[in-house]
Coordinates of C-alpha atoms in Angstrom, one line a residue:
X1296 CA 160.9 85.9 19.6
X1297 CA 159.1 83.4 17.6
X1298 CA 161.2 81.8 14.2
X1299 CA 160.4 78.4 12.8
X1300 CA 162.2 76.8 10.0
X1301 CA 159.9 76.5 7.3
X1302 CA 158.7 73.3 4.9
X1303 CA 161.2 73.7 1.8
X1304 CA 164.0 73.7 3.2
X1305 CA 163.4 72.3 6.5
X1306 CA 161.8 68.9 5.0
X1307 CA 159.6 69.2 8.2
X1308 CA 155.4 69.3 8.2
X1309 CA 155.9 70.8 12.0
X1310 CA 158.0 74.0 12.0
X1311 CA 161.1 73.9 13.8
X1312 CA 161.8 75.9 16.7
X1313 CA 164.6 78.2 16.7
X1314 CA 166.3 80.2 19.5
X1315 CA 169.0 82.6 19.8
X1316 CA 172.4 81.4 18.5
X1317 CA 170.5 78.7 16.4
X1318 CA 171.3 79.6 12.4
X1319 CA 168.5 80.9 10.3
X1320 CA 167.5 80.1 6.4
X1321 CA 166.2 82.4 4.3
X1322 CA 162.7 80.1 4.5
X1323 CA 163.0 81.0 8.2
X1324 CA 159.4 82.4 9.3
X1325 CA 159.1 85.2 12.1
X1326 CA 156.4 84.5 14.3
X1327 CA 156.7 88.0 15.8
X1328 CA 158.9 90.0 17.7
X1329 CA 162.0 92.1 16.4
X1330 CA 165.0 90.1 15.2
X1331 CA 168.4 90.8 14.5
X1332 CA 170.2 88.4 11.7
X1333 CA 174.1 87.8 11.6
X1334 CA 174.5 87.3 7.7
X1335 CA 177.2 84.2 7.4
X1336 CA 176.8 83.1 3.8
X1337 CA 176.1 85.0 0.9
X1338 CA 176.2 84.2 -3.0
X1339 CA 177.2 80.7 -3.6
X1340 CA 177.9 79.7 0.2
X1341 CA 174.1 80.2 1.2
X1342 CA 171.9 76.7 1.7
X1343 CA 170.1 77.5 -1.8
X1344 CA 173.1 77.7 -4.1
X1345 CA 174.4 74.6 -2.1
X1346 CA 171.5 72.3 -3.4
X1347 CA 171.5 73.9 -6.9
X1348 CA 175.5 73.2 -7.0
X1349 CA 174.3 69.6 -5.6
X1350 CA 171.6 69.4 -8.2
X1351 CA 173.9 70.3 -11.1
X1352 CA 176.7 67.9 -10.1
X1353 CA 174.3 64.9 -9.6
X1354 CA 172.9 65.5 -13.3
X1355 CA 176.5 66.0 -14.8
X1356 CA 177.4 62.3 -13.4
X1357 CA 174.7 60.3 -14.8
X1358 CA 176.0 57.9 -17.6
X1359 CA 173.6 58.3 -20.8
X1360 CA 171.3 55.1 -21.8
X1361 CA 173.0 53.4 -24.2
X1362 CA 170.3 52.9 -27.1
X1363 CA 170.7 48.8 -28.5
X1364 CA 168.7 50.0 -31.8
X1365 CA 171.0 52.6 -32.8
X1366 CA 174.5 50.3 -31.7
X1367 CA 172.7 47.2 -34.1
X1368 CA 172.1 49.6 -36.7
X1369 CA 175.5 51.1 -36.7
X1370 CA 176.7 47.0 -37.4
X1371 CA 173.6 46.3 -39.1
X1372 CA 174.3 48.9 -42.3
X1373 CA 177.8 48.4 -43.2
X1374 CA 176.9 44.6 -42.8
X1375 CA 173.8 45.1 -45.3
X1376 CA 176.3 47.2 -47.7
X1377 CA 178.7 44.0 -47.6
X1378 CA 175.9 41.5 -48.1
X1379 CA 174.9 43.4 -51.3
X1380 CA 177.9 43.3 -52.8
X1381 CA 179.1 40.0 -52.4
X1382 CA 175.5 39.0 -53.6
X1383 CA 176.6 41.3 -57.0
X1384 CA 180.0 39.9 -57.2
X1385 CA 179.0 35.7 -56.4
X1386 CA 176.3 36.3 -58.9
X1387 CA 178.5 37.1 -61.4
X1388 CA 181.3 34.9 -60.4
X1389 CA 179.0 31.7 -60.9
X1390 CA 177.6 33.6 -64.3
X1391 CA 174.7 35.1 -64.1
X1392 CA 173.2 38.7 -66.3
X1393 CA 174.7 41.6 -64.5
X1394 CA 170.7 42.7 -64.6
X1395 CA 170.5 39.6 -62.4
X1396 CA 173.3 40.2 -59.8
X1397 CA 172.2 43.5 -59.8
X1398 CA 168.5 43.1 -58.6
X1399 CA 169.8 40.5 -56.2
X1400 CA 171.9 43.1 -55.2
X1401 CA 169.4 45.9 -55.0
X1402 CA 166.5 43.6 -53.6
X1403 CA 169.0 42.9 -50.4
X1404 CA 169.7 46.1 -50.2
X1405 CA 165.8 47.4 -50.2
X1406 CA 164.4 44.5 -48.4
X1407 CA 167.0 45.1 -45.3
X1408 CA 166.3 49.2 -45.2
X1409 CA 166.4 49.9 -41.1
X1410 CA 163.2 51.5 -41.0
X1411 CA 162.1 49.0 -39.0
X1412 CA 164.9 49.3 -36.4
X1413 CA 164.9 52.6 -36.4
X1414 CA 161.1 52.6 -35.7
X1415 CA 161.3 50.0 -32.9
X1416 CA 161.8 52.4 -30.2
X1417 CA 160.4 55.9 -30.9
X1418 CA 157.2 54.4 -31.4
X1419 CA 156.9 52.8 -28.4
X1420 CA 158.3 55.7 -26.6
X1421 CA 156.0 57.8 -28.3
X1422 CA 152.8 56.2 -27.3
X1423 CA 153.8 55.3 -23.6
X1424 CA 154.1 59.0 -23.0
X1425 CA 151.0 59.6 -24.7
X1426 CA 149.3 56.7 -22.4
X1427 CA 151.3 58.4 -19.2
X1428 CA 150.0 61.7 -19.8
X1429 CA 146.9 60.2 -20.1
X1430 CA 147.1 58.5 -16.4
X1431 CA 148.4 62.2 -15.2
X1432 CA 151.8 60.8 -15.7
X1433 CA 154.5 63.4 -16.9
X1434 CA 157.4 61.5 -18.7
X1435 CA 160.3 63.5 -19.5
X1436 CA 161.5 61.4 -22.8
X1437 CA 162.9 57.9 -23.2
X1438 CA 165.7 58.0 -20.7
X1439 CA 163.6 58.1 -17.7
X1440 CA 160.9 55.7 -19.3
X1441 CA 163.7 53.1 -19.7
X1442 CA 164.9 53.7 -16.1
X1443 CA 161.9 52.8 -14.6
X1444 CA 162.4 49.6 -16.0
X1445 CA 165.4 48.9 -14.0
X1446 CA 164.5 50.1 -10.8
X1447 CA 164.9 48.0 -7.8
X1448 CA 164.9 49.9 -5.0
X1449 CA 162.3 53.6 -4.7
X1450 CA 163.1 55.6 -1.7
X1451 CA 160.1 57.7 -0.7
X1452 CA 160.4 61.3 1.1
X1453 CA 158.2 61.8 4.2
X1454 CA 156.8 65.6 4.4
X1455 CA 154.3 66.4 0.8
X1456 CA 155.2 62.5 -0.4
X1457 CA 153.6 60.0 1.9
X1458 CA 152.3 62.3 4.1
X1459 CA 150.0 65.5 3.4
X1460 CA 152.2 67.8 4.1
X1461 CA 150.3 70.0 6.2
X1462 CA 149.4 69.4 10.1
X1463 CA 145.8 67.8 10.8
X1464 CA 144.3 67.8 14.0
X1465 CA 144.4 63.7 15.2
X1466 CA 143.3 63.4 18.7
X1467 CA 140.9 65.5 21.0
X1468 CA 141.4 63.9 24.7
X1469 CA 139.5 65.2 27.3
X1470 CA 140.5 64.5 31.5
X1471 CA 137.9 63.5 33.4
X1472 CA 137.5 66.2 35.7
X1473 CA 134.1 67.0 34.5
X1474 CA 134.8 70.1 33.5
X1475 CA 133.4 69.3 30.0
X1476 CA 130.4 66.9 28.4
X1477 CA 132.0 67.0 24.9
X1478 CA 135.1 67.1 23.1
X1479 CA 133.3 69.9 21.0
X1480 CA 134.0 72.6 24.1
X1481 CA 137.3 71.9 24.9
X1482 CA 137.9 72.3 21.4
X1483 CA 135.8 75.5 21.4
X1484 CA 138.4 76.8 24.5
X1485 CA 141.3 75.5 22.5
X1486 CA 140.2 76.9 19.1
X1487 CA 139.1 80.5 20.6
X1488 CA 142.8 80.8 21.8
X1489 CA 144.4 80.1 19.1
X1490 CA 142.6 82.1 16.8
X1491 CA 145.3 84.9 18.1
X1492 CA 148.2 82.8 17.1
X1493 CA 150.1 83.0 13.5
X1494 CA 151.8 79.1 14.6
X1495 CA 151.1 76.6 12.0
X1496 CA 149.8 74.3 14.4
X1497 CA 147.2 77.2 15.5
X1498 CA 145.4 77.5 12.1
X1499 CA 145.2 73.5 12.0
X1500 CA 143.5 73.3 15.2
X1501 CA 140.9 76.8 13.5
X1502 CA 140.2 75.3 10.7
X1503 CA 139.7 71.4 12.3
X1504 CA 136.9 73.3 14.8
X1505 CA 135.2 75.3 12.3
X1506 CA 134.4 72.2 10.3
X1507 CA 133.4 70.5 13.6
X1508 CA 131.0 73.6 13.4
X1509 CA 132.7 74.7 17.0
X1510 CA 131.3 78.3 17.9
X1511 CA 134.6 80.1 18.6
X1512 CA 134.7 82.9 21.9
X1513 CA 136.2 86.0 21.9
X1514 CA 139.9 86.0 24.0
X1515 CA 141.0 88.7 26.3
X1516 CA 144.3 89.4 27.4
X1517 CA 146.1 86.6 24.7
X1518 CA 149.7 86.6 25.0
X1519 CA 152.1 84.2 23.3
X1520 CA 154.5 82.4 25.2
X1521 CA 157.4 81.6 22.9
X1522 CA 158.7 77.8 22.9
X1523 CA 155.9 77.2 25.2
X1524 CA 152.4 77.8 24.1
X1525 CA 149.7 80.5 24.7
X1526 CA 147.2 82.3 27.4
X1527 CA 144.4 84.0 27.5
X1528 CA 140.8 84.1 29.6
X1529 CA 137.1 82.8 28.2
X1530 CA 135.0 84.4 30.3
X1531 CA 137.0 85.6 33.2
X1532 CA 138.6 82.2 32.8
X1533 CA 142.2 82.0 32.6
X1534 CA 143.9 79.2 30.1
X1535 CA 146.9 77.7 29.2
X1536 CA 147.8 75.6 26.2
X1537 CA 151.1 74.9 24.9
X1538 CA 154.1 72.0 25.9
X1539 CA 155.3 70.8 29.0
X1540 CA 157.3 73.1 29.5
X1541 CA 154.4 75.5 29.7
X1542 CA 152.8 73.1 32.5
X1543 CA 156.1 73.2 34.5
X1544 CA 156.1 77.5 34.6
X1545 CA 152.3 77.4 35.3
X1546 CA 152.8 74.6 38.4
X1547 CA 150.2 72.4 36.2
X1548 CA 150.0 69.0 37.4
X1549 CA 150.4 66.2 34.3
X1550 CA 148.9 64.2 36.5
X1551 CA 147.9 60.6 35.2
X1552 CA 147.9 61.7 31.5
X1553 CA 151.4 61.0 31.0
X1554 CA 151.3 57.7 30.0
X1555 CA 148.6 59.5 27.4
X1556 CA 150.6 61.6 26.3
X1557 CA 154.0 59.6 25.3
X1558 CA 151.3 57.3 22.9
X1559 CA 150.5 60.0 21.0
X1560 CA 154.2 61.4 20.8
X1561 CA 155.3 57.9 19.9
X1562 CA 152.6 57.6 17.3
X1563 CA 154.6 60.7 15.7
X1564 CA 151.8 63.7 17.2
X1565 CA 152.2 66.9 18.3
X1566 CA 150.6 66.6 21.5
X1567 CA 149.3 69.7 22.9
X1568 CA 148.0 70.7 26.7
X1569 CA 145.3 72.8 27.4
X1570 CA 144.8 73.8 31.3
X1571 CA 143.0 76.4 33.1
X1572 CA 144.5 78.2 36.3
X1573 CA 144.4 75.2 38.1
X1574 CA 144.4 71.7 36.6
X1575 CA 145.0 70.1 33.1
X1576 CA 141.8 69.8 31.6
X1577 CA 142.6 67.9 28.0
X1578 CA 145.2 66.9 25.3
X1579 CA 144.6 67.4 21.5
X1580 CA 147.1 65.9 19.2
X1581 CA 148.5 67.8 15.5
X1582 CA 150.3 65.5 13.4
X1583 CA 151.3 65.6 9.3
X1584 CA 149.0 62.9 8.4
X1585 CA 149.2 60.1 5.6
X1586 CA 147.8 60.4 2.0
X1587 CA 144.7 57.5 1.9
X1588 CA 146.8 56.0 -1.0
X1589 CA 150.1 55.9 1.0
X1590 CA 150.1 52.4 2.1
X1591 CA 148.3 50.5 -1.1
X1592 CA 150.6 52.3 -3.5
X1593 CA 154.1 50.6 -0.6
X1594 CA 151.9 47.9 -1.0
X1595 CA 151.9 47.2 -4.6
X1596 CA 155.3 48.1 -5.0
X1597 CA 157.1 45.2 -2.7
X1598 CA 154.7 43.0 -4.0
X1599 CA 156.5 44.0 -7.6
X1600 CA 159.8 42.8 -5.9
X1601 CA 161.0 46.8 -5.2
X1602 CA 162.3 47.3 -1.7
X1603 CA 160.8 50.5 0.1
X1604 CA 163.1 53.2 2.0
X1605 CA 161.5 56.4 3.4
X1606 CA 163.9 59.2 3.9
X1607 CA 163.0 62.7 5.7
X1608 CA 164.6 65.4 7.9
X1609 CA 162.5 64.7 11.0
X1610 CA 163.1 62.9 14.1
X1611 CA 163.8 59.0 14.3
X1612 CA 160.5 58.4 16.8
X1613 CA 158.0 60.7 14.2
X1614 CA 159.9 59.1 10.8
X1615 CA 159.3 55.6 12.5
X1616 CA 155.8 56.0 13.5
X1617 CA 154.7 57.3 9.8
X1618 CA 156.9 54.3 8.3
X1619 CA 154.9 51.7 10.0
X1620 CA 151.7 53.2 9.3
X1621 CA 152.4 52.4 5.7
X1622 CA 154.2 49.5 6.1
X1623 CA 158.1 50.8 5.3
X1624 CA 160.9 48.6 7.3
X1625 CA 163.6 50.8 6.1
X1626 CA 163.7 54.2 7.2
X1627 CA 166.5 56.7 7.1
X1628 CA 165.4 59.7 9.4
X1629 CA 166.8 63.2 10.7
X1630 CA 169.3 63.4 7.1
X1631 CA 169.7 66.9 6.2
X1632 CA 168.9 68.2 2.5
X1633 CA 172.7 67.8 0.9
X1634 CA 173.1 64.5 2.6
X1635 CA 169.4 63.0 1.2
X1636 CA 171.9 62.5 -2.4
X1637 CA 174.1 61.1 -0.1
X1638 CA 172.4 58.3 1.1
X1639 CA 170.6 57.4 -2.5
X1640 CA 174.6 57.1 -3.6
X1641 CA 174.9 54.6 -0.6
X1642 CA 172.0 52.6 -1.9
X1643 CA 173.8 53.1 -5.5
X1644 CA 177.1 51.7 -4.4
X1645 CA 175.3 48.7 -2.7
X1646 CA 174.2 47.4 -6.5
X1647 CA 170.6 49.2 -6.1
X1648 CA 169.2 50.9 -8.9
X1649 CA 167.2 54.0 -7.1
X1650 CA 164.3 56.2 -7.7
X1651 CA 163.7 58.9 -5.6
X1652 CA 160.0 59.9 -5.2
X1653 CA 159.7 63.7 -3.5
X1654 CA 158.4 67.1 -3.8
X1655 CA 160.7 69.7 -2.5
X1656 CA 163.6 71.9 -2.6
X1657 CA 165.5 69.8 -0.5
X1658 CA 164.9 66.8 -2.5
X1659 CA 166.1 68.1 -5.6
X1660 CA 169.5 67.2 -5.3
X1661 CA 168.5 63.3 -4.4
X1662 CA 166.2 63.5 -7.4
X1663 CA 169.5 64.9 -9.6
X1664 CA 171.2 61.6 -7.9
X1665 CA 168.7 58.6 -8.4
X1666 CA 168.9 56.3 -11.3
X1667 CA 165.1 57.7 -11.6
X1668 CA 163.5 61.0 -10.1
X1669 CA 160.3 61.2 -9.7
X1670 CA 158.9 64.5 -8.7
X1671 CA 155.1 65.2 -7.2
X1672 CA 153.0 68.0 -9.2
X1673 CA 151.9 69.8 -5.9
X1674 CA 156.0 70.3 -5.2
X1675 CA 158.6 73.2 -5.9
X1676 CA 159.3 74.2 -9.0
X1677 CA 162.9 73.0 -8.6
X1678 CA 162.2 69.5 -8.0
X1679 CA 159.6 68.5 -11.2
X1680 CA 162.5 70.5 -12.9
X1681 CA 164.5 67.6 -11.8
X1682 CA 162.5 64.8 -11.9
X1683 CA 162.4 62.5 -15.1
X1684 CA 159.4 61.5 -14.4
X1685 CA 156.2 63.9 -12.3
X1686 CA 153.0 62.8 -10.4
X1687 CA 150.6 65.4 -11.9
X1688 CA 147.6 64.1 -9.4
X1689 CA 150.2 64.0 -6.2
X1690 CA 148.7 59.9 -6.1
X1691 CA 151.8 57.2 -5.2
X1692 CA 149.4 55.1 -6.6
X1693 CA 151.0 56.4 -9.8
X1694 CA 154.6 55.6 -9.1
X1695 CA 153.2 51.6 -9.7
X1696 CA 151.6 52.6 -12.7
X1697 CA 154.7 54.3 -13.8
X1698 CA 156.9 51.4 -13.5
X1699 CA 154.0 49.1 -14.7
X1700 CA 153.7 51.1 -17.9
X1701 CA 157.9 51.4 -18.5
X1702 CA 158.0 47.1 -18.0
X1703 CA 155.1 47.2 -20.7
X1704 CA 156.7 49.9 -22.9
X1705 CA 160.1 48.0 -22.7
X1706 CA 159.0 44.7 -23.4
X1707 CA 156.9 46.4 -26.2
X1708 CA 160.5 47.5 -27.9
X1709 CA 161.8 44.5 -27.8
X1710 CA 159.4 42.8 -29.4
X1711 CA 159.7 45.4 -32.2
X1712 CA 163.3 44.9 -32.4
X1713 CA 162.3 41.6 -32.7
X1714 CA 160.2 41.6 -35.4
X1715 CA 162.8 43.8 -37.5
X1716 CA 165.5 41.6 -37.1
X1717 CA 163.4 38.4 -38.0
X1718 CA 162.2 40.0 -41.2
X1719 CA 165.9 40.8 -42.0
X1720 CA 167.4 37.7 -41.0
X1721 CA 164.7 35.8 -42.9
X1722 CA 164.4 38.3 -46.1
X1723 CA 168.2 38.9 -47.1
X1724 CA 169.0 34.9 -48.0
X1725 CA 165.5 35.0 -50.0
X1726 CA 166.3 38.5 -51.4
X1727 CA 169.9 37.1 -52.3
X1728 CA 167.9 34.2 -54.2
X1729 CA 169.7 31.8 -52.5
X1730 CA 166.7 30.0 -52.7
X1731 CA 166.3 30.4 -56.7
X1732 CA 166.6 26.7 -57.2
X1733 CA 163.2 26.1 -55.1
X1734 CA 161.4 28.9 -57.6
X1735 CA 161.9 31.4 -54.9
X1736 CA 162.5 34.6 -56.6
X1737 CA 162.2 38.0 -54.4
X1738 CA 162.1 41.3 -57.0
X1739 CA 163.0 44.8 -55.3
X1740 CA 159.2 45.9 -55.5
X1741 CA 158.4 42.5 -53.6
X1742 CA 161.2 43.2 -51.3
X1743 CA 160.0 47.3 -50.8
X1744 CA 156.6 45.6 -49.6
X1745 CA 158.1 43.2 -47.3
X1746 CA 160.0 45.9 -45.9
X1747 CA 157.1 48.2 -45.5
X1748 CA 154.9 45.6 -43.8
X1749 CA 157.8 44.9 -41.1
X1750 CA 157.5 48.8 -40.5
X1751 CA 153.3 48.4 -40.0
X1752 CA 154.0 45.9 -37.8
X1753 CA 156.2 47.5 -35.6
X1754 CA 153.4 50.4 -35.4
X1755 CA 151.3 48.2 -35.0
X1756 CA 152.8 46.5 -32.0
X1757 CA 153.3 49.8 -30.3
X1758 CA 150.0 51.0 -30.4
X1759 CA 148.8 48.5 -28.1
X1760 CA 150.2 50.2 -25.5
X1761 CA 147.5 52.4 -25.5
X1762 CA 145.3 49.6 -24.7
X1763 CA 147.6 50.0 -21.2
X1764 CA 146.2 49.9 -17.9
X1765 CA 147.4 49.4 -14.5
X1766 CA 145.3 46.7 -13.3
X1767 CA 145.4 44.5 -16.6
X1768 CA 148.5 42.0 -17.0

């Protein structure tokens, strides 16, 4: 019996082991074998429906962005009506034409339209999304473009995020029993055995030889050994390669490669021994790699004043060794998929406001629960459903430009609220002819241009974002 838990719900590059009693998911894999299931959850109980139900909770809690152009407008208006009449009424009070009061009037009323206001922020919303999309940056609207704004804290999954997602072949160790001249043929003995394998692991360590050009042999009598390893004989040559365990049932002497071996296991590897009937005779290391662009993408982000958490389902010792390698001090490791929400609530409660960067099914429901999810291109379906905010090119690199282009986009709005409100604050007294006694004399024609040129300027301002680019302050 061979089962592993597989990536999407498991949150693991390296399939987990599972043995009898142990409970299955329906993203369980069978190795091979016969099986028989206990069904213990159906409907809405299974793992599935749990993370939807955690999904759709976290999205029905988020408090809606409260949008400062439309609560000034909503003041703004009535306080415009008011002006205009009073202008009317003083007019006339202190005697002028009613023809007078009432361009006064209508000039304050024309020379304060919101147009402006109401311009300030669609426009700039408009072209940063445009600009994003450019950069392979998929922004789902204004709310998430605000959030990234805001964010102070991004919390990174491991497996598909930082890391490929996918096991790599790190480390081919030979012993020095002279058995070998090359790494090249103890791959070739390793490589020929596993060709017989469906493990993961197996098709990592194929496809690393066959680009090494490694001239595979033809296995006879390959038998799987489950939670162990495999066997079979090269040329009337009997070999082992598997775990420890497999050593300790075969009598196989470690020998002085210990110490080797707890490096590479402490660097977060799979490390793997190949032996023959007698001896140990090398080591080669699988291990979920990190994307080139992991650690300059952590980089840039602390140095924007963002502190870096990674979060995944593997072990402590494996979570730790990938969170150095990039440079992450904060690391929260072995959380299962409903408590990944969870912990970004913890972070929440603590003053933080989070952004969740991941890729899978069990992310989804942290993604629902961030201030800001942002969702990788390459992941499930589920989780760029989520996300406000997705990573078409699967680069980290884009999670700075991201934030980069929100703190442009939001300091581009306020300078067009800016801009409106000056032109209002400035216009109405001159529209009102308060300043009639200087020879200042605004007509409603005069005071439709002004208005108009406030709203080309507000355009104006926001199309410089698309002059936007990472690199440029």
């Amino acid at each position: 019996l061979s089962l592993h838990d597989a990536l999407p719900i498991s949150g693991e590059s390296i399939p987990v082991e599972k043995k009898e009693g142990d409970r299955v998911f329906g993203a369980t894999m069978n190795g091979h074998g016969s099986i028989e299931f206990r069904a213990e959850k159906v409907g809405s109980e299974t793992a599935l429906a749990q993370i939807i139900h955690f999904v759709e909770e976290a999205q029905g809690s988020k408090a809606p962005i409260q949008d400062f152009a439309d609560w000034v407008s909503s003041w703004f208006v009535p306080a415009v009506i008011l002006i205009a009449i009073i202008t009317l009424i003083a007019w006339l009070f202190v005697g002028a034409t009613f023809t007078f009061s009432l361009l006064a009037a209508v000039s304050v009323l024309v020379i304060a339209c919101p147009c402006a206001l109401g311009l300030a922020t669609p426009t700039g919303i408009m072209v940063a999304t445009g600009k994003g999309a450019e950069q392979g940056i998929l922004i789902r609207g204004g709310q998430p473009l605000e959030a990234a704004n805001k964010i102070t804290a991004i919390v990174f999954d491991k497996t598909g995020t930082l890391t490929k997602g996918k096991p790599e072949v790190t480390d081919v160790v030979r012993m020095n029993n002279g058995q070998w001249t090359t790494d090249n043929e103890m791959l070739s003995i390793a490589a020929s055995l596993e060709q017989g394998s469906e493990h993961p692991l197996a098709e990592s360590i194929v496809q690393y030889a066959k680009k090494q050009s490694v001239i595979l042999s033809t296995i006879e009598g390959f038998k799987t050994i489950p939670g162990h390893g495999i066997e079979g004989s090269i040329n009337g040559q009997r070999y082992f390669f598997g775990n420890r365990a497999l050593m300790q049932r075969q009598n196989i002497s470690l020998g002085d490669s210990e110490s080797t071996l707890q490096k590479l296991e402490n660097e977060g590897k799979t490390a793997m021994i190949l032996a023959d009937a007698k001896q140990m005779v090398g080591i080669i290391a699988v291990a979920d790699t990190v994307k080139e662009t992991s650690k300059e993408a952590v980089d840039q982000l602390k140095k924007m004043g963002i502190d870096i958490y990674m979060i995944t389902g593997d072990n402590a010792r494996t979570a730790r060794a990938i969170a150095s390698s990039v440079g992450i001090t904060y690391v929260l490791a072995e959380v299962l998929p409903e408590q990944k929400a969870n912990e970004v609530k913890k972070l929440q409660r603590m003053g933080a406001k989070v952004a969740m960067v991941g890729d899978g099914i069990n992310d989804s429901p942290a993604l629902a629960q961030a201030d800001l999810g942002i969702a990788m291109g390459s992941g499930a379906d589920i989780a760029m459903e989520t996300g406000g905010i997705v990573l078409v090119k699967n680069d980290l690199r884009d999670v700075v430009t991201a934030i980069k282009l929100s703190r442009a986009t939001v300091q581009k709005i306020k300078q067009n609220l800016f801009f409106a409100l000056f032109y209002n604050i400035i216009g109405i007294p001159i529209a009102a002819r308060l300043f009639m006694g200087l020879g200042i004399v605004l007509r409603p024609e005069l005071a439709g241009l002004a208005m108009a040129f406030s709203s080309v300027s507000v355009v104006t301002n926001s199309l410089l974002l698309k002059g936007f680019h990472p690199t440029k302050r």
